[in-house]
Coordinates of C-alpha atoms and ligand atoms in Angstrom, one line a residue:
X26 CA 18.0 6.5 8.2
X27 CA 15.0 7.5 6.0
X28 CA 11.9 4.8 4.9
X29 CA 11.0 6.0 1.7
X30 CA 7.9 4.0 1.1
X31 CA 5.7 4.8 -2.5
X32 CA 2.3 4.2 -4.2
X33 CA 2.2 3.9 -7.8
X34 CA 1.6 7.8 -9.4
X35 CA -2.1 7.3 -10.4
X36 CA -3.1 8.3 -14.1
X37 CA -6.3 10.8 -13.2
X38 CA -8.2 9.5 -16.3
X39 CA -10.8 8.5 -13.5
X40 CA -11.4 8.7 -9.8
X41 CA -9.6 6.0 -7.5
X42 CA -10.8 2.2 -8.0
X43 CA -10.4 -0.4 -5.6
X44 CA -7.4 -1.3 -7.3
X45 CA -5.7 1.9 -6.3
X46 CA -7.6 2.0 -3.0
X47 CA -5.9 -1.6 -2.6
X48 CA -1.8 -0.2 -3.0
X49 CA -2.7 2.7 -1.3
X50 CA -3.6 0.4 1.9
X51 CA -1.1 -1.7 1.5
X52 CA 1.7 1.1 1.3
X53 CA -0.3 3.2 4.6
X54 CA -0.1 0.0 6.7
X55 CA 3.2 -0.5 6.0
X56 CA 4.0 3.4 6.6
X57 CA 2.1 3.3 9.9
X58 CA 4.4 0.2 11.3
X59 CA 7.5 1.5 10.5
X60 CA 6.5 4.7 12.2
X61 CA 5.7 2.5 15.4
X62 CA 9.1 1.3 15.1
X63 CA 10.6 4.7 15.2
X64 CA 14.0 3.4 14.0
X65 CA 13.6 5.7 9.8
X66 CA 12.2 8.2 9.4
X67 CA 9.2 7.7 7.1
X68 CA 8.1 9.2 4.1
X69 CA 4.9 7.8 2.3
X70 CA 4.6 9.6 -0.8
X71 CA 1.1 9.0 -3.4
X72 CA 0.6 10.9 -6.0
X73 CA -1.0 11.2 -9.7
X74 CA 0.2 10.4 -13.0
X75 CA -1.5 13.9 -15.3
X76 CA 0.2 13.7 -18.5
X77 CA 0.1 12.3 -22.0
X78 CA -2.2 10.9 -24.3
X79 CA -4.4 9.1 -22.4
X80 CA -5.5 12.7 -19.8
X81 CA -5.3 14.6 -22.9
X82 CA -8.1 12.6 -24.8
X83 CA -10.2 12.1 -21.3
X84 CA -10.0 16.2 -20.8
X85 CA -11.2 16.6 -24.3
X86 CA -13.6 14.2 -23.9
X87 CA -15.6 15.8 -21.1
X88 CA -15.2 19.4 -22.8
X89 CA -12.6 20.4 -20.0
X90 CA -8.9 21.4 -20.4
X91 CA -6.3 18.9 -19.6
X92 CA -5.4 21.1 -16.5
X93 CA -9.3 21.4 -14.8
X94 CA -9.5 17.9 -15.5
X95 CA -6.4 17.1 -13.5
X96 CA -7.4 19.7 -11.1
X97 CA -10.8 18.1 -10.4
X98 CA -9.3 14.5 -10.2
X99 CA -6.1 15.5 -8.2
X100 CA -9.0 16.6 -5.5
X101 CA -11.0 14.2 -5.6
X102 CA -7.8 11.6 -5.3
X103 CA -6.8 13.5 -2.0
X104 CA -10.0 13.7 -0.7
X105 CA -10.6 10.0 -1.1
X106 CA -7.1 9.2 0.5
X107 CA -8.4 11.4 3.4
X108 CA -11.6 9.8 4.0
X109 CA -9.7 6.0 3.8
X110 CA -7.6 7.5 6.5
X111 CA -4.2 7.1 4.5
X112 CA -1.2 8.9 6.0
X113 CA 0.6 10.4 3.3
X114 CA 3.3 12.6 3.9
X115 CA 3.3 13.5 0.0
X116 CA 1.2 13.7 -2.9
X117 CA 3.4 14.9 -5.7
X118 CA 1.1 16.2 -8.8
X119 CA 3.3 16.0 -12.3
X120 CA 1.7 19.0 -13.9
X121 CA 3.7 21.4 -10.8
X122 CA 6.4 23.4 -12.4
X123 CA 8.3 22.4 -9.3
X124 CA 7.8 18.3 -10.6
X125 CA 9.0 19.9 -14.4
X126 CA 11.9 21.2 -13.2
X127 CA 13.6 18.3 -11.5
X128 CA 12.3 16.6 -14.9
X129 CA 14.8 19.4 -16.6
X130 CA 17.2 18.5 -14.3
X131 CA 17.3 14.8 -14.9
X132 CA 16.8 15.0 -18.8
X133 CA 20.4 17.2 -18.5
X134 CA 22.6 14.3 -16.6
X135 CA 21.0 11.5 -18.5
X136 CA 21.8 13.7 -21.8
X137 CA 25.3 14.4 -20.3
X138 CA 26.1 10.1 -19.9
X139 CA 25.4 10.6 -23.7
X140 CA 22.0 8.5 -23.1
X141 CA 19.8 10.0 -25.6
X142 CA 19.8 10.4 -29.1
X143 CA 17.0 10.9 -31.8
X144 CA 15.5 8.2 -33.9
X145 CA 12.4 6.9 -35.2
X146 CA 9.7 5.2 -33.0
X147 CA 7.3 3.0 -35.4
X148 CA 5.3 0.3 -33.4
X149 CA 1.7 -0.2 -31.9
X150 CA 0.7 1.5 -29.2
X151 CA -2.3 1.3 -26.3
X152 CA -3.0 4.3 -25.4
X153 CA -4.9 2.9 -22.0
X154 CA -0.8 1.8 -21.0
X155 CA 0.7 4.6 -22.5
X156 CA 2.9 1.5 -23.7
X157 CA 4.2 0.0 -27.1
X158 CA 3.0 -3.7 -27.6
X159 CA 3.4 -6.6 -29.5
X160 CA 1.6 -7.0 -31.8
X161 CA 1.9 -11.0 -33.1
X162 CA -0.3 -10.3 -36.7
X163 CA 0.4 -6.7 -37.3
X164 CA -3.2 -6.2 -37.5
X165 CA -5.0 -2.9 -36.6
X166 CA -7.8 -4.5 -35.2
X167 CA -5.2 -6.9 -32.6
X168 CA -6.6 -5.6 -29.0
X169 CA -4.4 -4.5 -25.8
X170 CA -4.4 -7.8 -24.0
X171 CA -5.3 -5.4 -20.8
X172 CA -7.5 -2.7 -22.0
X173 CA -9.9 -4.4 -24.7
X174 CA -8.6 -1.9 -27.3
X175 CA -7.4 -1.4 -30.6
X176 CA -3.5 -0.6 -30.6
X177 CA -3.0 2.6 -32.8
X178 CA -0.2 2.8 -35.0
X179 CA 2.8 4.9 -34.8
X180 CA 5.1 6.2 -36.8
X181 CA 7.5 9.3 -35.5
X182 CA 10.8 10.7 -34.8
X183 CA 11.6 10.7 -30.9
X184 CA 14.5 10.8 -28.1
X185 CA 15.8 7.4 -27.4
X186 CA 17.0 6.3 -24.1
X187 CA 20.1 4.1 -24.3
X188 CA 18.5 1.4 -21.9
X189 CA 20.8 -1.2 -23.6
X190 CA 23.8 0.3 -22.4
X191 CA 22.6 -0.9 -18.6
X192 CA 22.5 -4.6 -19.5
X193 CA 25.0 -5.3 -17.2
X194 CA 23.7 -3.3 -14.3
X195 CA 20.4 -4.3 -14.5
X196 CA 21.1 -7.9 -14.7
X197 CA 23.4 -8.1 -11.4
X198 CA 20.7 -5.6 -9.8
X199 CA 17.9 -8.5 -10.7
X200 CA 20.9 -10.8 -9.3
X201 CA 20.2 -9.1 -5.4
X202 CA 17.1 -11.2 -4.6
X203 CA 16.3 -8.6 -2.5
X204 CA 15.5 -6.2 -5.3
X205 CA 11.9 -7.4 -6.6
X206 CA 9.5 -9.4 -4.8
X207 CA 7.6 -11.9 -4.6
X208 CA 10.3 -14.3 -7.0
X209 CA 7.8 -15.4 -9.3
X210 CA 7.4 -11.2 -10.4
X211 CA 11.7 -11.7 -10.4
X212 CA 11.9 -14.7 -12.9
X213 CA 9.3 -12.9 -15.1
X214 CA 11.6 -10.0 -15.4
X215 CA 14.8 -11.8 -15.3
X216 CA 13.6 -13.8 -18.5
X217 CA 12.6 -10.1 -20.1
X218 CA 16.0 -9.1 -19.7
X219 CA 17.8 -11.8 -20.7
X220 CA 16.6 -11.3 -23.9
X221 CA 18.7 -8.3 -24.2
X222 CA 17.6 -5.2 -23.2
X223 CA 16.1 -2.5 -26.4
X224 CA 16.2 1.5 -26.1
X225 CA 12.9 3.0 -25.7
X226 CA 11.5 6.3 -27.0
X227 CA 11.5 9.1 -24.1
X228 CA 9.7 11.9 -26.0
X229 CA 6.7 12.0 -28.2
X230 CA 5.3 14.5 -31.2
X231 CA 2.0 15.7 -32.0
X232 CA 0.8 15.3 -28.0
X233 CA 0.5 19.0 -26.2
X234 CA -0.2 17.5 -22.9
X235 CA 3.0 17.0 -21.5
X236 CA 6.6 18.4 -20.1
X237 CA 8.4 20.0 -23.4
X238 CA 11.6 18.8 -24.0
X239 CA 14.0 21.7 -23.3
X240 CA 16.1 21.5 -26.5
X241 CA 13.4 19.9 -28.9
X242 CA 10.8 22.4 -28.4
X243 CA 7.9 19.7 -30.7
X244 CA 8.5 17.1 -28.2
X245 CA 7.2 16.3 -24.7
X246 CA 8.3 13.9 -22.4
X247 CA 7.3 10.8 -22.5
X248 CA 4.5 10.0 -20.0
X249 CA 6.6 7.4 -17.6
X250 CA 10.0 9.3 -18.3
X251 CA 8.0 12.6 -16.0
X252 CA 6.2 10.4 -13.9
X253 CA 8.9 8.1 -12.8
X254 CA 10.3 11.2 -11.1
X255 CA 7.6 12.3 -9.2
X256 CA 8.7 9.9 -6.4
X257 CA 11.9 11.9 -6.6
X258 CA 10.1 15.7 -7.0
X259 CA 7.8 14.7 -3.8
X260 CA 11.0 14.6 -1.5
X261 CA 11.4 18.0 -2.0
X262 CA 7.9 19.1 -1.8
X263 CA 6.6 22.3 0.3
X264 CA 10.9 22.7 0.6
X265 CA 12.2 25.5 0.5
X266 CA 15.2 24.5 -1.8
X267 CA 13.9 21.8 -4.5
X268 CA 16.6 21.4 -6.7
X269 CA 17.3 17.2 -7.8
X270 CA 20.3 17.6 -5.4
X271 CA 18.3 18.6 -2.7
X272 CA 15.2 16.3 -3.1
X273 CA 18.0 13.1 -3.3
X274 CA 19.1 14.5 -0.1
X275 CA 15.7 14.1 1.6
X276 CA 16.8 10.6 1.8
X277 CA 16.7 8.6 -1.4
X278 CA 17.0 5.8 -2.4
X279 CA 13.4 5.2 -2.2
X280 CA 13.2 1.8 0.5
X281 CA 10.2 0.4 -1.3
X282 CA 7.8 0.9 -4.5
X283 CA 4.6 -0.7 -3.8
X284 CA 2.9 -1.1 -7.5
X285 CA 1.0 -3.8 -9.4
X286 CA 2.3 -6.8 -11.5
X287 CA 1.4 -4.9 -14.7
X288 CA 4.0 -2.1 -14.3
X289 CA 6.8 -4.0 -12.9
X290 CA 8.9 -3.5 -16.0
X291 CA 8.8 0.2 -15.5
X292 CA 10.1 0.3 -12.5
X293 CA 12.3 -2.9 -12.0
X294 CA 14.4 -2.4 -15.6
X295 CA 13.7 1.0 -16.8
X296 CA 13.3 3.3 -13.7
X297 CA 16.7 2.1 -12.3
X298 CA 18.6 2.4 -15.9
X299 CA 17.5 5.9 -16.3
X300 CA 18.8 6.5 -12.5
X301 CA 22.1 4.7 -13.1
X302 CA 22.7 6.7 -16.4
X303 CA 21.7 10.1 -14.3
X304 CA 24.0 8.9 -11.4
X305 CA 21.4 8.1 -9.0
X306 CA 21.8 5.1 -6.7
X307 CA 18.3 2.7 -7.6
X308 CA 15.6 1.6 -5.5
X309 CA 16.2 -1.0 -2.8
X310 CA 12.9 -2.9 -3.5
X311 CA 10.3 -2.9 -5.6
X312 CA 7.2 -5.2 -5.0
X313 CA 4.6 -6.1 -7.3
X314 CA 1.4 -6.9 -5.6
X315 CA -1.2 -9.1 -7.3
X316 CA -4.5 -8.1 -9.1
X317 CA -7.8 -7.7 -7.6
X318 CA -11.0 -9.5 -9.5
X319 CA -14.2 -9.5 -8.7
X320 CA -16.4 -12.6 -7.9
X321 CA -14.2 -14.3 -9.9
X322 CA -14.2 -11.9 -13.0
X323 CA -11.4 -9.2 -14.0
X324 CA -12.8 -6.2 -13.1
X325 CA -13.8 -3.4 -15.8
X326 CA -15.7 -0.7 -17.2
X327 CA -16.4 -3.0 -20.0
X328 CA -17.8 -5.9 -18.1
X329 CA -19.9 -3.1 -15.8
X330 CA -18.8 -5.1 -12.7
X331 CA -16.1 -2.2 -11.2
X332 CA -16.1 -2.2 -7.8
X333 CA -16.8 1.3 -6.5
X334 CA -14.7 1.9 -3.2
X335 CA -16.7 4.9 -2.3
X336 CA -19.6 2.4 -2.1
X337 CA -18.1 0.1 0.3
X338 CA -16.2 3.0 1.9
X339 CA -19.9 4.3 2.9
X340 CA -21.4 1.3 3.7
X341 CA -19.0 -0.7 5.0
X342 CA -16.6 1.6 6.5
X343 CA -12.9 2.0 5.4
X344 CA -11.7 -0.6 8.0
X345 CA -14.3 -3.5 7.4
X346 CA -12.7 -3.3 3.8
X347 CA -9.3 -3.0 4.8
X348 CA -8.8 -5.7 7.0
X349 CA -10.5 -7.7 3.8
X350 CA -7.8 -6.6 1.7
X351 CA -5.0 -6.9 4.2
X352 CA -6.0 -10.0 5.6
X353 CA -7.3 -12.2 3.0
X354 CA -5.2 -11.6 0.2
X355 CA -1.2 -12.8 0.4
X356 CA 0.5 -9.7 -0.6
X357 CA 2.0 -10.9 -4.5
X358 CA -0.8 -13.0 -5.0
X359 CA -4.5 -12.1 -7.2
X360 CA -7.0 -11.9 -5.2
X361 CA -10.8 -11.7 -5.0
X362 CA -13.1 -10.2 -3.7
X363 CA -16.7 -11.9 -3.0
X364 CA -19.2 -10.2 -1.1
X365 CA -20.3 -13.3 0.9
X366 CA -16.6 -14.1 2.1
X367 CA -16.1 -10.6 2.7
X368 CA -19.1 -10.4 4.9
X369 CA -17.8 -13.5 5.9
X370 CA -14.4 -12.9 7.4
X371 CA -15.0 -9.2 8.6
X372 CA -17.9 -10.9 10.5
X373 CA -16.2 -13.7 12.2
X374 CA -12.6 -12.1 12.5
X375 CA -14.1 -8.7 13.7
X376 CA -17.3 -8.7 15.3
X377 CA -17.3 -12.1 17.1
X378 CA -13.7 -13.2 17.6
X379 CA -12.0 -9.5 18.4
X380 CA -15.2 -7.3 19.3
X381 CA -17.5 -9.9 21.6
X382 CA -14.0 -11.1 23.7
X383 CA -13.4 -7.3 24.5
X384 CA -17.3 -6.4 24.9
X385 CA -18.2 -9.7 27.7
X386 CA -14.8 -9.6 29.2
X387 CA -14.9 -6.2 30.4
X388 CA -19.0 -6.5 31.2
X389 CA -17.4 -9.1 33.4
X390 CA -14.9 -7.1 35.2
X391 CA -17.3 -4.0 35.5
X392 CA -20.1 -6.5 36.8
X393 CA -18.0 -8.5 39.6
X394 CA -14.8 -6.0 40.1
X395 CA -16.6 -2.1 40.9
X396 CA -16.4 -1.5 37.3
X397 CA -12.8 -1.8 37.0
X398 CA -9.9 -4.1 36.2
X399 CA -9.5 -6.6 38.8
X400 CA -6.9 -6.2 42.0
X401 CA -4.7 -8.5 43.4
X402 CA -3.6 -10.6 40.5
X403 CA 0.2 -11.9 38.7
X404 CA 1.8 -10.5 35.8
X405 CA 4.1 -13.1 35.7
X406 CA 1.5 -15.9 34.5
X407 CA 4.5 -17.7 32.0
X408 CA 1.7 -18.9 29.6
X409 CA 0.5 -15.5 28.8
X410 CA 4.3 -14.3 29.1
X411 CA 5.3 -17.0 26.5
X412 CA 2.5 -16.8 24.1
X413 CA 2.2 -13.1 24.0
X414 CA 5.8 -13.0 23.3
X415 CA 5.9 -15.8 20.4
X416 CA 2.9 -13.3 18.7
X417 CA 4.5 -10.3 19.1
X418 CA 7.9 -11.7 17.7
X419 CA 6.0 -13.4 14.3
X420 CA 3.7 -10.3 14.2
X421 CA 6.7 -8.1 13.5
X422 CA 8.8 -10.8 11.5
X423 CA 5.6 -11.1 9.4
X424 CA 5.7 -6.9 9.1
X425 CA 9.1 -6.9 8.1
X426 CA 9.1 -9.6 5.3
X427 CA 6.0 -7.6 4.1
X428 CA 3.9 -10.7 4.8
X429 CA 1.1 -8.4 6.1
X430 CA -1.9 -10.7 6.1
X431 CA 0.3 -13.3 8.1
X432 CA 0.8 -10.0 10.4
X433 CA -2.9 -10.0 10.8
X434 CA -3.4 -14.0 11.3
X435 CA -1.2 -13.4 14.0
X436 CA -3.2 -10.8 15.6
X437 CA -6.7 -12.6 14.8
X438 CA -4.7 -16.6 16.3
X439 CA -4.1 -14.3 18.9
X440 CA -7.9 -13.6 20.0
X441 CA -9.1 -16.8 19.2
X442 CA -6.8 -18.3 21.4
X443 CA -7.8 -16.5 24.2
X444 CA -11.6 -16.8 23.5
X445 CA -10.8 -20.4 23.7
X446 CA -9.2 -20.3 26.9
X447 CA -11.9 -17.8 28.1
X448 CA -14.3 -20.3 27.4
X449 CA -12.1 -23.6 28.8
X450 CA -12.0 -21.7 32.0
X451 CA -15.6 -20.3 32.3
X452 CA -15.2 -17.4 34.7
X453 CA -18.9 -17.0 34.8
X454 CA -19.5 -20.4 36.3
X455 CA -16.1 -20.4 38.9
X456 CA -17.6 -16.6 39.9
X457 CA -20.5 -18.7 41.8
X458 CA -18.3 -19.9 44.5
X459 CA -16.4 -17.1 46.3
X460 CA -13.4 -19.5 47.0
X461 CA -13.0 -19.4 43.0
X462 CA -12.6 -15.5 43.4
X463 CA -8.6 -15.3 43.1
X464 CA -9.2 -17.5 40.4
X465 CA -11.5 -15.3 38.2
X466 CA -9.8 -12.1 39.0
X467 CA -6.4 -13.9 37.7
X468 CA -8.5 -15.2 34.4
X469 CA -10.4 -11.5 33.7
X470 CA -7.0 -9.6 34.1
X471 CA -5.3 -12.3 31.6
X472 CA -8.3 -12.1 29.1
X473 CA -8.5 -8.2 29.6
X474 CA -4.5 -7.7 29.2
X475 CA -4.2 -9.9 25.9
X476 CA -7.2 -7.4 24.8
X477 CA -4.8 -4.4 25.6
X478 CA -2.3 -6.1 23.5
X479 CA -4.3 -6.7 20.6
X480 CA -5.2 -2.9 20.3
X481 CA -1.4 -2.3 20.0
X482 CA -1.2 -4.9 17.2
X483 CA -3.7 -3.3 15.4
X484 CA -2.6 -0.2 15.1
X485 CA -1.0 0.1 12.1
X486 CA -3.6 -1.8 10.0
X487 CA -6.9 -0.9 11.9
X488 CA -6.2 2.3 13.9
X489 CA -9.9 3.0 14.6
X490 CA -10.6 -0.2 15.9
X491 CA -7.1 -0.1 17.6
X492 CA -8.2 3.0 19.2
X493 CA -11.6 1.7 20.4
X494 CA -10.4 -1.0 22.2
X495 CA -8.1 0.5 24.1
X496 CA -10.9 3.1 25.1
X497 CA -12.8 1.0 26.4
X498 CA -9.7 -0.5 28.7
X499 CA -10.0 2.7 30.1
X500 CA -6.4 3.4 28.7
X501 CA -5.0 6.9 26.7
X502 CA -5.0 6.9 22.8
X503 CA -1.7 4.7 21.7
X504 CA 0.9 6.7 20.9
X505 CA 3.8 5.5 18.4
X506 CA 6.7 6.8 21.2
X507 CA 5.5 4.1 23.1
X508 CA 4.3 1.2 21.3
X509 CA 7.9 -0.8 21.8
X510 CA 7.9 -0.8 25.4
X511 CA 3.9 -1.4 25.6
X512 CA 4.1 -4.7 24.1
X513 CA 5.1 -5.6 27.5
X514 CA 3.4 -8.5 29.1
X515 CA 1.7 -6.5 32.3
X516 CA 1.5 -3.1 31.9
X517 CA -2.4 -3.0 32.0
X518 CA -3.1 -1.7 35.9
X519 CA -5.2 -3.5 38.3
X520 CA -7.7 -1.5 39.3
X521 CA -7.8 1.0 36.5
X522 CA -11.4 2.1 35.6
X523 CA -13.8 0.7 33.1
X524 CA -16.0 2.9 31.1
X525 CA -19.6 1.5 29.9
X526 CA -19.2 -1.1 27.3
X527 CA -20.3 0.0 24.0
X528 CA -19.8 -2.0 20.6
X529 CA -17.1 -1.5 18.9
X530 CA -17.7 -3.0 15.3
X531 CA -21.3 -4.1 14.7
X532 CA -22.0 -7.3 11.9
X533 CA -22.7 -6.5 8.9
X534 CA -25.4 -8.2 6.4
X535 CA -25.1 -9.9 2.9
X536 CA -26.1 -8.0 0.1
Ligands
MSP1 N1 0.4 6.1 -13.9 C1 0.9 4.8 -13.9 C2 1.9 4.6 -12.8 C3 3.1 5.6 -12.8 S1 4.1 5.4 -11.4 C4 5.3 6.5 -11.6 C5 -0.2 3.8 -13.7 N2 -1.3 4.3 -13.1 S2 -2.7 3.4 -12.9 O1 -3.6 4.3 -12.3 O2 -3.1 2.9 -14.2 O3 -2.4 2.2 -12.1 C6 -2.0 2.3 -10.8 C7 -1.9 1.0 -10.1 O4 -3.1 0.4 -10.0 C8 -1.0 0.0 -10.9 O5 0.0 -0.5 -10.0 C9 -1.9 -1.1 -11.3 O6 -1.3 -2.3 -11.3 C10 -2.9 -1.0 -10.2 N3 -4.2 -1.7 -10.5 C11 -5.0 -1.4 -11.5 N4 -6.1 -2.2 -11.5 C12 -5.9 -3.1 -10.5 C13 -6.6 -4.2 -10.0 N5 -7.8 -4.6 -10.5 N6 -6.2 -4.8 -8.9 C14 -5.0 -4.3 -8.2 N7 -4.3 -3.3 -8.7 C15 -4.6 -2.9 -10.0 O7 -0.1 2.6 -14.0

């Protein structure tokens, strides 16, 4: 079995924003716990989005050519995806000829359902969704709703894509309630498609900057027509053979598209019509995460409040920001970010509840046991048995659901329960009486192996952090062939060394 897990193909019109960053995360954690698992094989593919109107104008606009635009934005989009420490297996670019071709490829079987046919496309369009839109007074000076700017007017002759045809299929595919998540993003669509479904245009004229259609040399493709399939040209990327065959051999049908509520349609009505009419079998899932705002405020270039994730990438760190991100905001829901609660939460959840148990437990132990774990203790203590258990068993029902920042409450309930009893049972007072001594070995080993455990649950959302607490347990790096059978109540060793204490996530200040 193959996890076929996808980012949203970014349009390089500009550099990553947080909003991009925020997917990206999402789609990595979820990449790096199924690879624990080791039941799939996972592919993560990212990518970007280089054609049509929009890349076009930017290009011009900076005195480039559409392709060293792309060029310079493809790099800086990987290089940024390196430096957040994202695990991407591919990262498809839609100007490669090897993208085109399976393009070419697709175009033929849709053409041979007898799909397309040529009509004219008159409507208003924003450029900034590469989108047609309502427009309720017909008036040029009616704004895109999401990009603040004047819909421009069109009037051409272009390939239609019989999307009405699928009205059946798509409704008893919306029918699986497995397909789209979360349900409010479902009833939205559900209600769109009720309304009966319309063709849309596939090809446009008088744009340069984009795949030509093979037997209407004055068209290109419409932007989301070639981008759609990058998520199936990555499969076959760096393969030898990389026919559409081939790639949907790779393993498709893509397990999950991670995107944001805005482009749900795309890929939750139109995406699986145009694979139904090629013969490809749909995606199993498609979610539609929520928006990110900023103190309250949508975030734009407009509004000059865009957060830059470099920024906070260099000053913060990528994981400070990530738990953030992961933790406070319900996967399907808006959510904001506000420097104070994000100083906040990384602070408390972090530094004092998952650092300072790790940093004085092990001072302990170093200080009382000859710098090691203590000897002579159970592993059969049931209250650790049971509650480690209980954690581990919501942790990865949370994980599985998708329900990620309940997978991290988990983890921090977790630590805060054992700070608790850390502090209930005082070691540091017991230690003055030597008959307490079994007593405080028992406690330190308890406090110490829940520490172990915490680093495993970590891994896939803070592997850094993951990694430095399980240094300083003295253990070897985590590797994902064993994280199943590590989860195991016990397995730290009495007696195994401590190194020195050092910190392993520092506070940070309010701005
Ligand atoms: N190129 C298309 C996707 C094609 S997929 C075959 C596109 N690109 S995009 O760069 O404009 O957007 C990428 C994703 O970023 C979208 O899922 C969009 O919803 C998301 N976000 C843009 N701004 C956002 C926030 N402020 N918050 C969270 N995500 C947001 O659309």
């Amino acid at each position: 079995m193959t996890f076929i897990i996808t980012t949203p193909l970014y349009y390089v019109n500009d550099k990553p924003h947080l909003g991009s960053v925020y997917t990206t995360i999402i789609c990595d954690t979820i990449a790096k716990f199924k690879r624990l698992n080791r039941d799939e094989k996972v592919i993560f593919i990212t990518g970007v989005d280089e054609h049509g109107l929009k890349i076009q104008r930017t290009a011009q606009s900076k005195g480039l050519t559409p392709d060293e635009h792309c060029n310079e934005i493809a790099n800086v989009f990987q290089k940024s995806w390196n430096d957040w420490n994202i695990s991407f297996d591919k990262f498809i670019r839609t100007s490669s000829n090897h993208h085109n071709s399976i393009v070419y490829e697709f175009y033929k079987r849709v053409k041979k359902s007898n799909d397309i046919y040529m009509g004219v496309q008159k409507g208003w369009y924003c450029v900034g969704c590469e989108e047609f839109k309502e427009n309720p007074d017909n008036s040029p000076k009616y704004k895109c709703p999401i990009h603040k700017k004047e819909l421009e007017w069109k009037n051409e002759e272009n390939l239609f894509f019989r999307l009405s045809k699928y009205q059946k299929e798509i409704e008893e595919l919306l029918n699986d309630n497995n397909f789209i998540e979360p349900i409010e993003r479902r009833n939205e669509i559900k209600n769109f498609v009720n309304k009966g479904l319309k063709d849309f245009s596939i090809s446009r004229t008088n744009l340069t900057w984009g795949i030509t259609v093979p037997d209407h040399k004055d068209h290109t493709f419409y932007v989301w027509f070639d981008a759609l399939l990058g998520y199936i040209s990555a499969l076959s990327l760096n393969e030898t053979k990389f026919s559409l065959k081939d790639a949907l051999e790779k393993g498709w049908p893509a397990s999950l598209h991670v995107i944001g509520k805005d482009i749900l349609r795309f890929h939750a009505v139109y995406w699986p019509a145009m694979l139904l009419s090629a013969g490809i079998r749909p995606p199993k899932k498609v979610f539609g995460h929520g928006f990110l705002t900023r103190e309250g405020f949508k975030m734009g270039k407009s509004l000059g409040n865009v957060l830059d994730p470099n920024v906070l990438l260099s000053k913060y760190g990528g994981e400070r920001v990530r738990w953030f991100l992961l933790k406070d905001i319900n996967l399907g829901s808006d959510g904001d970010f506000q420097n104070k609660r994000f100083v906040d939460i990384v602070n408390n959840d972090l530094a004092n509840t998952i650092g300072n148990l790790l940093n004085r437990t092990t001072s302990m132990s170093r200080k009382w046991f000859n710098d090691s774990v203590p000897i002579d203790v159970k592993i059969d203590d049931n209250y650790f048995l049971e509650l480690s258990r209980k954690t581990i068993y919501k942790y990865i029902t949370c994980f599985e659901n998708y329900n990620i920042n309940e997978a991290c409450n988990e983890i921090l309930n977790f630590a805060i329960k054992i700070n608790l009893y850390l502090n209930d049972e005082k070691p540091w007072i017991l230690i003055k009486d030597d008959n307490n001594l079994p007593k405080v070995k028992q406690i330190i080993y308890n406090v110490l192996e829940s520490n172990r455990l915490v680093a495993l649950l970590l891994k896939p959302v803070l592997s850094e952090l993951s990694n430095k607490i399980n240094e300083q347990l003295g253990l070897l790096e985590l590797k994902n062939e064993n994280w199943k059978e590590d989860l195991k109540w016990g397995i730290l060793k009495p007696g195994n060394k401590l190194p020195k204490p050092f910190p392993i996530i520092g506070k940070i200040e309010y701005e």
